[in-house]
XYZ file of C-alpha atoms in Angstrom:
559
model
C 76.424 78.491 109.230
C 73.015 77.283 111.065
C 69.631 77.746 108.939
C 68.607 80.336 111.731
C 71.895 82.447 111.494
C 71.667 82.603 107.424
C 67.748 83.665 108.123
C 69.269 86.519 110.185
C 72.127 87.679 108.032
C 69.209 88.166 105.269
C 67.254 90.001 107.412
C 70.017 92.553 108.324
C 71.355 92.467 104.879
C 67.394 93.546 103.976
C 67.783 96.307 106.999
C 71.043 97.679 105.605
C 69.484 97.714 101.610
C 66.334 99.845 103.345
C 68.568 101.982 105.079
C 70.738 102.760 102.043
C 67.486 103.463 99.704
C 65.944 105.643 102.799
C 68.864 107.793 103.187
C 69.249 108.498 99.206
C 71.705 105.642 98.500
C 69.584 102.921 96.798
C 71.349 103.060 93.536
C 74.321 101.598 95.395
C 72.220 98.452 96.303
C 71.398 98.116 92.467
C 74.909 98.375 91.177
C 76.267 95.979 93.719
C 73.857 93.649 91.926
C 71.581 93.030 94.869
C 68.144 94.261 93.581
C 66.269 91.724 95.380
C 67.055 93.010 98.561
C 64.846 96.041 98.129
C 61.712 93.930 96.646
C 58.678 95.103 98.529
C 60.380 98.308 100.085
C 58.812 101.267 99.257
C 59.976 104.641 99.941
C 57.244 107.561 100.544
C 57.708 110.941 98.852
C 58.246 112.711 101.622
C 61.153 110.603 103.031
C 62.680 110.804 99.472
C 62.313 114.659 99.431
C 64.122 114.759 102.845
C 66.897 112.596 101.398
C 67.403 114.736 98.447
C 67.530 118.165 100.897
C 70.450 116.736 102.832
C 74.116 116.765 102.382
C 75.762 113.890 101.472
C 77.580 113.874 105.139
C 73.833 114.203 106.736
C 72.673 111.231 104.610
C 75.397 109.098 105.695
C 75.005 109.984 109.473
C 71.350 109.292 109.743
C 71.858 105.885 107.915
C 74.463 105.230 110.376
C 72.471 106.191 113.258
C 69.520 104.421 111.567
C 71.413 101.000 111.633
C 72.364 101.131 115.220
C 75.343 100.429 117.818
C 77.792 98.685 115.309
C 77.830 101.609 112.188
C 77.563 104.220 114.730
C 80.797 102.969 116.831
C 82.448 102.824 112.713
C 81.177 106.013 112.077
C 83.032 107.442 115.171
C 86.031 105.788 114.698
C 85.971 107.047 110.825
C 85.510 110.394 112.262
C 89.250 110.216 113.462
C 90.423 109.234 109.601
C 90.578 112.558 107.464
C 93.063 110.418 105.408
C 90.484 108.102 104.784
C 87.182 110.869 104.171
C 86.698 114.236 102.727
C 86.460 117.184 105.424
C 82.629 117.402 104.929
C 81.771 113.888 105.850
C 84.161 113.961 108.986
C 82.237 117.089 110.153
C 78.673 115.237 110.348
C 80.663 112.058 111.602
C 81.462 113.850 114.753
C 77.864 114.673 115.490
C 77.131 110.693 115.793
C 74.969 110.434 118.751
C 74.574 106.802 120.630
C 70.727 106.967 121.131
C 70.179 104.213 123.046
C 68.234 103.122 126.367
C 69.756 101.800 129.161
C 70.646 98.181 129.954
C 67.827 96.817 132.321
C 68.726 96.000 136.103
C 68.010 92.471 135.820
C 70.460 91.898 132.663
C 72.868 93.744 134.645
C 72.726 91.655 137.347
C 73.324 88.439 134.520
C 75.962 90.047 133.136
C 77.873 90.617 136.528
C 77.293 87.436 137.652
C 77.972 85.570 134.765
C 81.259 87.258 133.983
C 82.775 87.172 137.735
C 81.361 84.103 139.087
C 79.454 85.950 142.201
C 76.390 87.295 143.077
C 76.581 91.156 142.871
C 76.040 91.688 146.739
C 79.074 89.619 147.254
C 80.955 91.517 145.297
C 79.968 95.458 145.847
C 78.760 96.375 148.917
C 76.742 99.133 147.169
C 75.798 99.262 143.571
C 73.663 102.024 141.883
C 70.630 100.891 139.510
C 70.868 104.114 137.638
C 73.556 104.332 135.452
C 75.892 107.313 135.375
C 76.065 106.851 131.401
C 74.669 104.732 128.499
C 76.494 104.365 125.082
C 75.911 101.988 122.403
C 78.317 99.359 123.807
C 77.636 99.406 127.723
C 76.940 101.511 130.355
C 78.591 102.940 133.633
C 77.257 102.239 137.166
C 78.359 103.676 140.464
C 79.488 101.247 143.177
C 81.387 100.962 146.143
C 83.460 97.521 147.365
C 83.377 95.801 150.644
C 86.680 96.892 151.439
C 85.293 100.922 150.929
C 86.806 102.145 147.511
C 83.871 103.596 145.297
C 84.590 102.467 141.885
C 82.963 103.268 138.339
C 81.555 99.671 136.760
C 81.802 99.602 133.269
C 79.081 96.656 131.871
C 78.969 95.813 128.136
C 75.634 95.028 126.758
C 74.546 91.583 126.613
C 75.218 90.055 123.042
C 76.320 93.100 121.456
C 79.427 90.996 120.566
C 77.550 88.954 118.467
C 75.380 91.501 116.647
C 78.851 93.374 115.957
C 80.278 90.542 114.418
C 77.332 89.687 112.312
C 77.193 93.703 111.091
C 80.947 93.425 110.499
C 81.249 90.551 108.738
C 78.208 91.564 106.347
C 80.123 95.107 106.075
C 83.120 93.220 104.574
C 81.137 90.911 102.461
C 79.622 94.326 100.970
C 82.668 96.003 100.574
C 84.736 93.149 98.661
C 82.068 93.117 96.423
C 81.840 96.949 95.847
C 85.378 96.656 94.985
C 84.893 94.176 92.451
C 81.816 95.600 90.891
C 82.665 99.331 91.397
C 85.658 101.106 89.937
C 85.712 103.979 92.672
C 85.607 101.262 95.420
C 88.537 99.708 93.864
C 90.460 102.642 93.809
C 90.096 103.883 97.257
C 90.103 100.235 98.682
C 87.269 100.383 100.810
C 87.542 96.446 101.658
C 91.155 97.746 103.684
C 88.871 100.409 105.238
C 86.456 98.484 106.820
C 88.651 96.016 108.028
C 91.057 98.810 109.782
C 87.855 100.150 111.154
C 86.555 96.587 112.153
C 90.066 95.688 114.052
C 89.548 99.197 116.075
C 86.173 98.371 117.208
C 86.771 94.808 117.962
C 90.060 96.451 120.179
C 87.016 98.642 122.099
C 84.538 95.613 122.973
C 87.347 94.196 125.034
C 87.709 95.274 128.651
C 90.208 93.517 129.610
C 92.266 95.289 126.573
C 91.130 98.704 128.246
C 92.284 97.739 131.906
C 95.633 97.027 130.587
C 95.622 100.479 128.450
C 95.319 102.065 131.543
C 97.430 100.373 133.943
C 100.402 100.946 130.932
C 99.430 104.393 130.450
C 99.730 105.249 134.572
C 102.760 103.666 135.113
C 105.433 106.503 133.349
C 103.313 108.732 136.009
C 103.191 106.971 139.198
C 105.894 109.687 140.826
C 104.081 112.851 139.343
C 101.669 114.336 141.928
C 99.816 116.300 139.077
C 98.394 113.613 137.250
C 96.267 110.519 138.281
C 94.746 107.555 136.540
C 92.358 105.201 138.147
C 93.190 102.006 139.544
C 91.866 99.058 137.692
C 90.538 96.236 140.159
C 91.490 92.819 138.360
C 89.688 90.653 140.590
C 86.455 92.169 139.664
C 87.232 92.626 135.711
C 86.817 90.610 132.546
C 86.235 91.014 128.861
C 82.797 92.618 129.584
C 83.164 93.893 132.721
C 85.506 96.652 134.122
C 85.981 97.647 137.705
C 88.093 100.659 138.097
C 88.314 103.671 140.882
C 85.979 106.282 140.443
C 87.580 109.682 140.475
C 85.573 112.405 141.545
C 86.311 115.866 140.344
C 85.275 118.776 138.313
C 84.757 118.979 134.120
C 87.201 121.419 132.522
C 83.791 122.690 130.863
C 82.120 123.515 134.151
C 83.409 127.392 134.371
C 81.499 127.944 137.235
C 82.859 125.136 139.421
C 86.676 126.013 138.541
C 86.130 129.663 139.713
C 84.465 128.538 142.547
C 87.168 126.572 143.551
C 89.577 129.133 142.784
C 91.533 126.807 140.204
C 93.961 128.526 137.555
C 92.714 127.721 134.367
C 96.082 128.573 132.808
C 97.816 126.244 135.494
C 94.968 123.539 134.589
C 96.056 123.840 130.401
C 99.077 123.610 130.863
C 99.138 120.305 132.918
C 96.781 118.505 130.363
C 99.279 119.910 127.369
C 102.302 118.567 129.408
C 100.859 115.087 130.154
C 99.466 114.465 126.684
C 102.797 115.553 125.019
C 104.565 113.269 127.476
C 102.615 110.756 126.502
C 102.815 111.181 122.621
C 106.857 112.216 122.429
C 108.034 110.769 125.418
C 106.298 107.268 126.096
C 104.761 106.746 122.436
C 101.489 105.486 124.077
C 98.615 108.361 124.152
C 95.079 108.622 125.282
C 93.740 109.156 121.913
C 90.506 110.654 123.037
C 90.716 113.283 125.551
C 87.623 115.072 125.247
C 86.437 117.130 128.177
C 84.123 114.153 129.259
C 87.421 111.975 129.978
C 89.349 114.688 131.439
C 88.401 115.441 135.586
C 89.995 118.242 137.626
C 90.809 116.542 140.830
C 91.722 118.658 144.122
C 94.747 120.424 144.192
C 94.272 120.984 140.465
C 95.486 117.286 139.732
C 94.829 115.949 136.313
C 92.614 112.696 136.092
C 92.087 110.726 132.820
C 89.394 108.200 132.217
C 88.257 105.817 129.315
C 91.014 104.144 127.524
C 89.239 102.243 125.218
C 90.887 104.507 122.206
C 94.795 104.484 122.103
C 97.364 105.303 119.631
C 100.738 104.192 119.652
C 103.859 105.773 117.810
C 106.756 103.974 116.887
C 110.016 105.345 117.027
C 110.247 105.387 113.044
C 106.983 107.174 112.828
C 108.148 109.480 115.673
C 111.356 110.157 113.112
C 109.309 110.856 109.991
C 106.629 112.917 112.109
C 109.575 115.290 113.163
C 111.307 115.121 109.859
C 107.814 116.603 108.545
C 107.252 119.235 110.836
C 111.227 120.448 109.947
C 110.443 120.603 106.463
C 107.191 122.687 106.925
C 109.337 124.706 108.979
C 112.071 124.843 106.304
C 109.842 125.235 103.460
C 110.748 122.032 101.804
C 108.422 120.381 99.287
C 111.025 117.375 98.720
C 111.544 117.143 102.427
C 107.633 116.623 103.024
C 107.302 114.223 100.600
C 110.039 112.076 101.495
C 108.946 112.399 104.959
C 105.024 111.428 103.904
C 106.764 108.521 101.572
C 108.638 107.290 105.085
C 105.182 107.546 107.290
C 102.865 105.971 104.750
C 102.824 104.585 101.346
C 102.435 106.687 98.044
C 100.443 104.442 94.987
C 102.362 104.088 92.289
C 100.167 106.094 89.751
C 100.103 108.909 91.817
C 100.327 112.264 90.110
C 103.755 113.536 91.351
C 103.349 117.129 90.061
C 100.136 117.426 91.153
C 100.935 116.566 94.629
C 104.101 118.609 94.806
C 101.497 121.489 93.907
C 99.574 120.581 96.694
C 102.427 120.289 99.081
C 103.563 123.398 97.941
C 99.944 125.460 98.904
C 100.219 123.797 102.192
C 104.092 124.539 103.241
C 103.103 128.081 101.951
C 100.173 128.293 104.514
C 102.639 127.618 107.520
C 105.906 129.564 106.048
C 107.633 131.992 108.536
C 104.032 131.329 110.883
C 104.813 132.207 114.342
C 105.048 129.736 116.906
C 102.917 130.847 118.911
C 99.940 130.865 116.658
C 101.011 127.461 115.125
C 98.058 125.263 115.375
C 99.553 121.668 115.886
C 96.036 119.569 115.455
C 95.020 121.508 112.287
C 98.712 121.020 110.493
C 98.357 117.014 110.978
C 94.524 117.747 109.591
C 95.775 119.763 106.837
C 98.542 116.681 105.857
C 96.040 113.976 106.011
C 93.469 115.986 103.669
C 96.377 116.087 101.091
C 97.237 112.318 101.801
C 93.505 111.652 101.462
C 93.194 113.703 98.063
C 96.078 111.457 96.555
C 95.249 108.232 98.125
C 98.080 107.875 100.373
C 97.578 105.336 103.139
C 98.350 106.853 106.436
C 99.074 104.766 109.529
C 96.073 104.642 111.739
C 98.215 105.781 114.914
C 99.270 108.856 113.122
C 95.887 109.893 111.961
C 94.739 109.237 115.623
C 97.489 111.838 116.688
C 96.050 114.334 114.449
C 92.780 113.768 116.600
C 94.251 114.214 119.264
C 95.945 117.116 119.006
C 92.978 119.089 117.568
C 91.020 117.679 120.860
C 93.634 118.912 123.010
C 93.792 121.868 121.223
C 90.083 122.580 121.733
C 90.331 121.751 125.552
C 92.904 123.916 126.571
C 91.560 126.706 124.454
C 88.429 126.540 125.805
C 90.174 126.913 129.354
C 92.614 129.830 128.087
C 92.171 131.072 124.878
C 96.022 132.501 124.718
C 97.214 129.157 125.747
C 99.635 128.177 122.747
C 100.053 124.090 123.134
C 103.106 124.703 121.033
C 104.968 126.489 123.695
C 104.525 122.914 125.428
C 105.141 120.660 122.559
C 108.542 122.563 122.248
C 110.839 121.055 124.716
C 109.417 117.635 123.660
C 110.256 118.433 119.999
C 113.804 119.696 121.031
C 114.040 116.597 122.785
C 113.037 114.543 119.969
C 115.230 115.907 117.649
C 118.290 115.797 120.060
C 117.733 112.247 120.759
C 117.710 111.546 117.252
C 121.499 112.854 116.652
C 122.542 111.978 120.103
C 126.097 109.759 119.778
C 124.443 106.916 121.050
C 121.249 106.685 118.968
C 123.852 107.324 116.016
C 126.254 104.506 117.085
C 122.741 102.257 118.023
C 121.842 103.072 114.066
C 125.102 102.393 112.550
C 125.394 99.092 114.441
C 122.048 98.286 113.303
C 123.146 98.988 109.709
C 126.903 97.244 110.060
C 125.098 94.161 111.503
C 122.356 94.061 108.201
C 125.206 94.800 105.824
C 127.457 92.375 107.230
C 124.822 89.468 107.234
C 124.393 90.175 103.448
C 128.083 90.325 102.908
C 128.370 86.662 104.586
C 125.292 85.459 102.126
C 127.032 86.667 99.297
C 129.641 83.212 99.057
C 126.363 80.908 99.498
C 124.404 82.791 96.739
C 126.802 82.759 94.259
C 127.540 78.849 94.626
C 123.680 78.406 94.266
C 123.898 80.563 91.211
C 126.939 79.106 89.485
C 125.138 75.600 90.036
C 121.963 76.700 88.651
C 123.972 77.946 85.569
C 125.883 74.696 85.241
C 122.822 72.683 85.311
C 121.064 74.988 82.680
C 118.230 75.403 85.368
C 118.920 79.677 85.188
C 115.646 81.089 83.772
C 115.826 84.804 82.966
C 111.944 86.109 82.924
C 111.622 89.953 81.542
C 108.475 91.394 82.141
C 107.331 94.635 80.322
C 104.089 96.499 80.745
C 101.823 96.180 77.488
C 104.467 93.981 76.137
C 102.376 91.615 74.486
C 100.099 94.294 72.771
C 103.301 95.816 71.077
C 104.494 92.623 69.983
C 100.940 92.367 68.278
C 101.142 95.727 66.364
C 104.927 94.880 65.156
C 103.248 91.764 63.735
C 100.793 93.325 61.595
C 103.463 96.049 60.731
C 105.971 93.022 59.905
C 103.574 91.349 58.004
C 101.989 94.216 56.246
C 105.607 95.248 55.034
C 106.175 91.694 53.672
C 103.072 91.585 51.568
C 104.339 95.086 49.907
C 107.903 93.783 49.259
C 106.133 90.614 47.832
C 103.666 92.690 45.759
C 105.970 94.822 44.556
C 108.523 91.894 43.448
C 105.668 90.395 41.738
C 105.157 93.457 39.726
C 108.624 94.103 38.936
C 109.049 90.119 37.390
C 106.268 90.797 35.316
C 106.730 93.862 33.768
C 110.306 92.962 32.895
C 108.946 89.913 31.400
C 106.263 91.599 29.218
C 108.285 94.837 28.282
C 111.413 92.567 27.725
C 109.458 90.210 25.189
C 107.728 93.280 23.622
C 111.092 94.772 22.708
C 112.889 91.704 21.451
C 109.753 90.749 19.331
C 110.037 87.160 20.880
C 107.875 84.839 21.740
C 107.710 83.708 25.195
C 108.193 80.482 24.558
C 111.785 78.988 26.257
C 112.245 75.524 24.984
C 108.904 75.703 23.842
C 107.682 76.250 27.530
C 105.684 79.457 27.890
C 107.811 81.189 30.354
C 105.923 84.187 31.335
C 102.407 82.140 31.420
C 104.127 79.962 33.658
C 106.272 82.636 35.858
C 102.771 84.411 36.117
C 101.052 81.192 37.495
C 103.513 80.519 40.156
C 104.020 84.056 41.376
C 100.167 84.301 41.588
C 100.310 81.039 43.692
C 102.687 82.411 46.076
C 101.336 85.726 46.367
C 98.038 84.053 47.162
C 99.642 81.640 49.759
C 101.487 84.669 51.729
C 98.013 86.554 51.289
C 96.142 83.588 52.851
C 98.850 82.890 55.568
C 99.014 86.475 56.929
C 95.309 87.285 56.906
C 94.897 83.650 58.702
C 97.107 84.929 61.668
C 95.103 87.776 62.234
C 97.525 90.400 62.083
C 97.459 92.249 59.307
């Protein structure tokens, strides 16, 4: 790392430390062993009072907004992960705003020409200098190609990748340091959280990836006249520039326009819900951010989707366990819910199973006998993720995205038609999913897969046995047994045995000496045997043995 880069890193560390201090988290910097980062930092009385008057969630939101694009995006991504963060903090993270000025036009020109290799006027016949939208990572301009198509051009901010990579590197270092020094950080595996969120942010930085997401999502709907996705113009797309169709229509929140055009709200709500559920349960590849800004109602009430930076993927196994989860909730089966959660996520070894069962009992009671028309899928998934958070159960990020998607979808369709139930649209997809699970074709496929796995295992048994017998014959077979806290147990056993030995020797010594003395006294005979002082000599020998044994026990340190 060059000196200049080290200096920038140090300055960024200081910026982060100051932001912590200004928002009431200065103690964390000290607990991390980095108090020197706060040298010369003075926080005014009013700033301290303001920080103390805010909730933890509010302070975190202010902290992220103060540090700019990387931290704002990390917070926005984290707001979709109720399995990682408590509900009150999630509520504040949802409010995070990208308050950034637009990119100057000269920089826009430079990015386009560097990325696409041609001057702006050779690519676009028209190009609006004022952006339609500006965010922390990039902004969108309206343009027209020479072939006549109206397009939306998404341009990434110059050098934003370098800035974000620096911040992510620092966040990774701080999270690892926190796990090393803070018990709670190690318990909640903070470095794993930061890594997962960082990977999601890096995926959003690649506009080529977003273009591929749009194309992949559109393919199953090419013959659907009620759905439209923007066409990606690959000749004018790169990692930092994305050119796609500009979809002209009405937002779902524009009630006046919808009414003026005579659109049916219930029909639109149904088409949106069917589109999303087809993506989720049909394709296993879905738009993970279907908020009103990303849904456009085109002429003839056609549904258009834009912005494919955040997508979710459901593997057949996750879909299987998610279906089992819903079934277990409906059947009032706590063990079924636990089994499904265990199939979906990773339950820690030290989890309190009794408390987990109690929490799931409360959850299933909440949804037991609830009519399907009143069941809110998004809320159900969010509640489950809340239980996962409480017990540190790691859930795949795509399943948490599913929960966030369902919540957003419910908000959109409810605003269009308050009486609309997305479960009525989801139910046929669910029945189809369960029917596919138990279809003869799938059962046969699963049986064949298991047969292949077990047949391979059976075929390996002879060779493995030969290896085992060979090791036994050569005397190279070692058996290692590991028992938790075995060393401590053995030390305790040593102490007990040494104390017992000491007691036995002391008792024996006392009995022998008392016997000799009493015998000599009763017989009124001399203690000399063949002119040797037997009692005196025996006493000396026994004493020496007693002292030697006592010295050995104390020397071992296990008395």
